[in-house]
PDB file of C-alpha atoms in Angstrom:
ATOM      1  CA  MET P   1     116.841   2.668 101.951  1.00 67.00           C
ATOM      2  CA  SER P   2     117.587   3.910  98.446  1.00 68.00           C
ATOM      3  CA  PRO P   3     117.308   7.597  97.586  1.00 78.00           C
ATOM      4  CA  PRO P   4     114.132   8.737  95.847  1.00 91.00           C
ATOM      5  CA  ASN P   5     114.103   8.621  92.065  1.00 96.00           C
ATOM      6  CA  PRO P   6     114.944  12.109  90.735  1.00 97.00           C
ATOM      7  CA  PHE P   7     112.841  11.385  87.647  1.00 98.00           C
ATOM      8  CA  SER P   8     109.063  11.503  87.679  1.00 97.00           C
ATOM      9  CA  PRO P   9     107.046   8.524  86.452  1.00 98.00           C
ATOM     10  CA  ASP P  10     106.204  10.563  83.325  1.00 98.00           C
ATOM     11  CA  VAL P  11     109.904  11.042  82.498  1.00 98.00           C
ATOM     12  CA  VAL P  12     110.646   7.357  83.112  1.00 98.00           C
ATOM     13  CA  ALA P  13     107.719   6.351  80.895  1.00 98.00           C
ATOM     14  CA  ALA P  14     108.798   8.737  78.117  1.00 98.00           C
ATOM     15  CA  VAL P  15     112.421   7.568  78.141  1.00 98.00           C
ATOM     16  CA  THR P  16     111.579   3.869  78.223  1.00 98.00           C
ATOM     17  CA  ALA P  17     108.947   4.238  75.497  1.00 98.00           C
ATOM     18  CA  HIS P  18     111.390   6.150  73.321  1.00 97.00           C
ATOM     19  CA  MET P  19     114.244   3.702  73.796  1.00 98.00           C
ATOM     20  CA  ASN P  20     112.026   0.676  73.214  1.00 98.00           C
ATOM     21  CA  GLY P  21     110.201   2.203  70.261  1.00 98.00           C
ATOM     22  CA  ASP P  22     113.006   4.023  68.478  1.00 97.00           C
ATOM     23  CA  HIS P  23     116.257   2.446  69.669  1.00 97.00           C
ATOM     24  CA  PRO P  24     115.808  -1.249  70.493  1.00 97.00           C
ATOM     25  CA  GLU P  25     119.095  -2.121  68.765  1.00 97.00           C
ATOM     26  CA  ASP P  26     120.985   0.424  70.876  1.00 97.00           C
ATOM     27  CA  THR P  27     119.374  -0.957  74.029  1.00 98.00           C
ATOM     28  CA  LEU P  28     120.427  -4.468  73.038  1.00 98.00           C
ATOM     29  CA  LEU P  29     124.037  -3.378  72.476  1.00 98.00           C
ATOM     30  CA  ILE P  30     124.144  -1.618  75.864  1.00 98.00           C
ATOM     31  CA  CYS P  31     122.852  -4.756  77.591  1.00 98.00           C
ATOM     32  CA  ARG P  32     125.247  -7.027  75.714  1.00 98.00           C
ATOM     33  CA  ALA P  33     128.243  -4.863  76.617  1.00 98.00           C
ATOM     34  CA  PHE P  34     127.383  -3.699  80.139  1.00 98.00           C
ATOM     35  CA  GLY P  35     124.486  -5.796  81.418  1.00 97.00           C
ATOM     36  CA  GLY P  36     126.266  -9.117  81.653  1.00 97.00           C
ATOM     37  CA  ALA P  37     124.201 -10.435  78.754  1.00 97.00           C
ATOM     38  CA  PRO P  38     126.634 -10.957  75.845  1.00 97.00           C
ATOM     39  CA  GLY P  39     124.333 -13.491  74.187  1.00 97.00           C
ATOM     40  CA  ALA P  40     121.137 -11.465  74.496  1.00 98.00           C
ATOM     41  CA  THR P  41     118.891 -11.583  71.455  1.00 98.00           C
ATOM     42  CA  ALA P  42     116.445  -8.897  72.651  1.00 98.00           C
ATOM     43  CA  ALA P  43     116.364  -6.178  75.277  1.00 98.00           C
ATOM     44  CA  ARG P  44     113.943  -3.545  76.452  1.00 98.00           C
ATOM     45  CA  MET P  45     114.312  -0.755  78.955  1.00 98.00           C
ATOM     46  CA  THR P  46     111.919  -1.195  81.869  1.00 98.00           C
ATOM     47  CA  GLY P  47     112.886   1.692  84.118  1.00 98.00           C
ATOM     48  CA  LEU P  48     115.558   4.085  85.309  1.00 98.00           C
ATOM     49  CA  ASP P  49     116.571   6.188  88.233  1.00 98.00           C
ATOM     50  CA  GLY P  50     119.468   8.453  89.112  1.00 98.00           C
ATOM     51  CA  ASP P  51     121.870   5.526  89.460  1.00 97.00           C
ATOM     52  CA  GLY P  52     121.154   3.404  86.381  1.00 98.00           C
ATOM     53  CA  GLY P  53     118.812   1.852  83.874  1.00 98.00           C
ATOM     54  CA  ASP P  54     116.791  -1.337  84.277  1.00 98.00           C
ATOM     55  CA  TYR P  55     116.320  -3.720  81.365  1.00 98.00           C
ATOM     56  CA  ALA P  56     114.668  -7.021  80.545  1.00 98.00           C
ATOM     57  CA  VAL P  57     116.897  -9.112  78.290  1.00 98.00           C
ATOM     58  CA  THR P  58     116.186 -12.318  76.446  1.00 98.00           C
ATOM     59  CA  GLU P  59     119.122 -14.700  76.514  1.00 97.00           C
ATOM     60  CA  ASP P  60     119.048 -18.446  75.825  1.00 95.00           C
ATOM     61  CA  GLY P  61     115.286 -18.198  75.327  1.00 95.00           C
ATOM     62  CA  ALA P  62     114.602 -16.822  78.809  1.00 97.00           C
ATOM     63  CA  GLU P  63     113.922 -13.281  79.935  1.00 98.00           C
ATOM     64  CA  ARG P  64     115.789 -11.866  82.918  1.00 98.00           C
ATOM     65  CA  VAL P  65     116.348  -8.476  84.510  1.00 98.00           C
ATOM     66  CA  VAL P  66     119.645  -6.600  84.290  1.00 98.00           C
ATOM     67  CA  ARG P  67     120.756  -3.240  85.611  1.00 98.00           C
ATOM     68  CA  VAL P  68     123.284  -0.997  83.907  1.00 98.00           C
ATOM     69  CA  PRO P  69     124.688   1.708  86.172  1.00 98.00           C
ATOM     70  CA  TRP P  70     125.283   5.237  84.950  1.00 98.00           C
ATOM     71  CA  GLU P  71     128.843   6.552  84.991  1.00 98.00           C
ATOM     72  CA  ARG P  72     127.800   9.033  87.689  1.00 97.00           C
ATOM     73  CA  PRO P  73     124.499   9.852  89.416  1.00 97.00           C
ATOM     74  CA  LEU P  74     121.994  11.701  87.223  1.00 98.00           C
ATOM     75  CA  THR P  75     119.587  14.329  88.510  1.00 97.00           C
ATOM     76  CA  GLU P  76     118.386  16.215  85.398  1.00 97.00           C
ATOM     77  CA  ARG P  77     116.475  14.921  82.390  1.00 97.00           C
ATOM     78  CA  PRO P  78     119.026  16.139  79.773  1.00 97.00           C
ATOM     79  CA  GLN P  79     121.690  14.058  81.510  1.00 98.00           C
ATOM     80  CA  ILE P  80     119.800  10.897  80.552  1.00 98.00           C
ATOM     81  CA  ARG P  81     120.316  11.530  76.838  1.00 96.00           C
ATOM     82  CA  ALA P  82     124.017  12.217  77.273  1.00 97.00           C
ATOM     83  CA  GLU P  83     124.482   9.093  79.377  1.00 98.00           C
ATOM     84  CA  VAL P  84     122.567   6.810  77.003  1.00 97.00           C
ATOM     85  CA  VAL P  85     124.556   8.128  74.038  1.00 97.00           C
ATOM     86  CA  ARG P  86     127.785   7.559  75.986  1.00 97.00           C
ATOM     87  CA  LEU P  87     126.737   4.001  76.859  1.00 98.00           C
ATOM     88  CA  TYR P  88     125.774   3.304  73.235  1.00 97.00           C
ATOM     89  CA  ARG P  89     129.116   4.575  71.916  1.00 97.00           C
ATOM     90  CA  GLU P  90     131.113   2.690  74.558  1.00 98.00           C
ATOM     91  CA  ALA P  91     129.069  -0.456  73.900  1.00 98.00           C
ATOM     92  CA  CYS P  92     129.896  -0.212  70.205  1.00 97.00           C
ATOM     93  CA  SER P  93     133.574   0.173  71.045  1.00 97.00           C
ATOM     94  CA  ALA P  94     133.511  -2.749  73.499  1.00 97.00           C
ATOM     95  CA  LEU P  95     131.761  -4.956  70.939  1.00 97.00           C
ATOM     96  CA  GLY P  96     133.982  -3.910  68.019  1.00 96.00           C
ATOM     97  CA  LEU P  97     131.223  -2.053  66.175  1.00 96.00           C
ATOM     98  CA  VAL P  98     131.188   1.362  64.542  1.00 95.00           C
ATOM     99  CA  PRO P  99     128.569   3.703  66.091  1.00 94.00           C
ATOM    100  CA  ARG P 100     126.164   5.562  63.848  1.00 89.00           C
ATOM    101  CA  GLU P 101     126.743   9.252  63.271  1.00 80.00           C
ATOM    102  CA  GLN P 102     124.709  11.786  65.197  1.00 62.00           C
ATOM    103  CA  HIS P 103     121.432  12.826  63.638  1.00 52.00           C
ATOM    104  CA  PRO P 104     121.081  16.399  62.363  1.00 46.00           C
ATOM    105  CA  GLY P 105     119.970  18.723  65.110  1.00 42.00           C
ATOM    106  CA  GLY P 106     122.067  17.049  67.768  1.00 43.00           C
ATOM    107  CA  ALA P 107     120.039  13.949  68.599  1.00 41.00           C
ATOM    108  CA  GLY P 108     122.581  11.197  69.006  1.00 41.00           C
ATOM    109  CA  ALA P 109     122.503   7.603  67.898  1.00 39.00           C
ATOM    110  CA  ALA P 110     120.576   6.708  70.993  1.00 40.00           C
ATOM    111  CA  GLY P 111     119.158  10.210  70.960  1.00 40.00           C
ATOM    112  CA  THR P 112     116.987  10.946  73.878  1.00 38.00           C
ATOM    113  CA  GLY P 113     116.802  14.620  73.087  1.00 38.00           C
ATOM    114  CA  ARG P 114     113.544  16.159  74.234  1.00 35.00           C
ATOM    115  CA  ASN P 115     112.531  17.754  70.915  1.00 33.00           C
ATOM    116  CA  SER P 116     112.966  14.756  68.680  1.00 35.00           C
ATOM    117  CA  THR P 117     112.247  11.978  71.121  1.00 35.00           C
ATOM    118  CA  GLU P 118     110.464  13.159  74.254  1.00 39.00           C
ATOM    119  CA  ALA P 119     112.897  11.253  76.441  1.00 49.00           C
TER     120      ALA P 119
END
């Protein structure tokens, strides 16, 4: 039996809505680099828990589910932002891309900071 999700359904909904609405390109890069979907043409975050994020990717015209584990277990909402930014930056590095600079006010490229993004 898996441990209970440390994040409420409201937090999961806010993070997934933010990532899908504001950062679909970042989500796609994360799935290409770490989701076993190097040829993905689209990706959307469908859920998350303390151990990783769940995504639906489109590759070769078909949608499938992938899971990208976090570097370490997460238990607090602010950790989600830090982990997504880390994944985005490492995905850029793995794919030979230059990550965007952080936004003013501290929200990162895949910023899931509470004030600017509600994630």
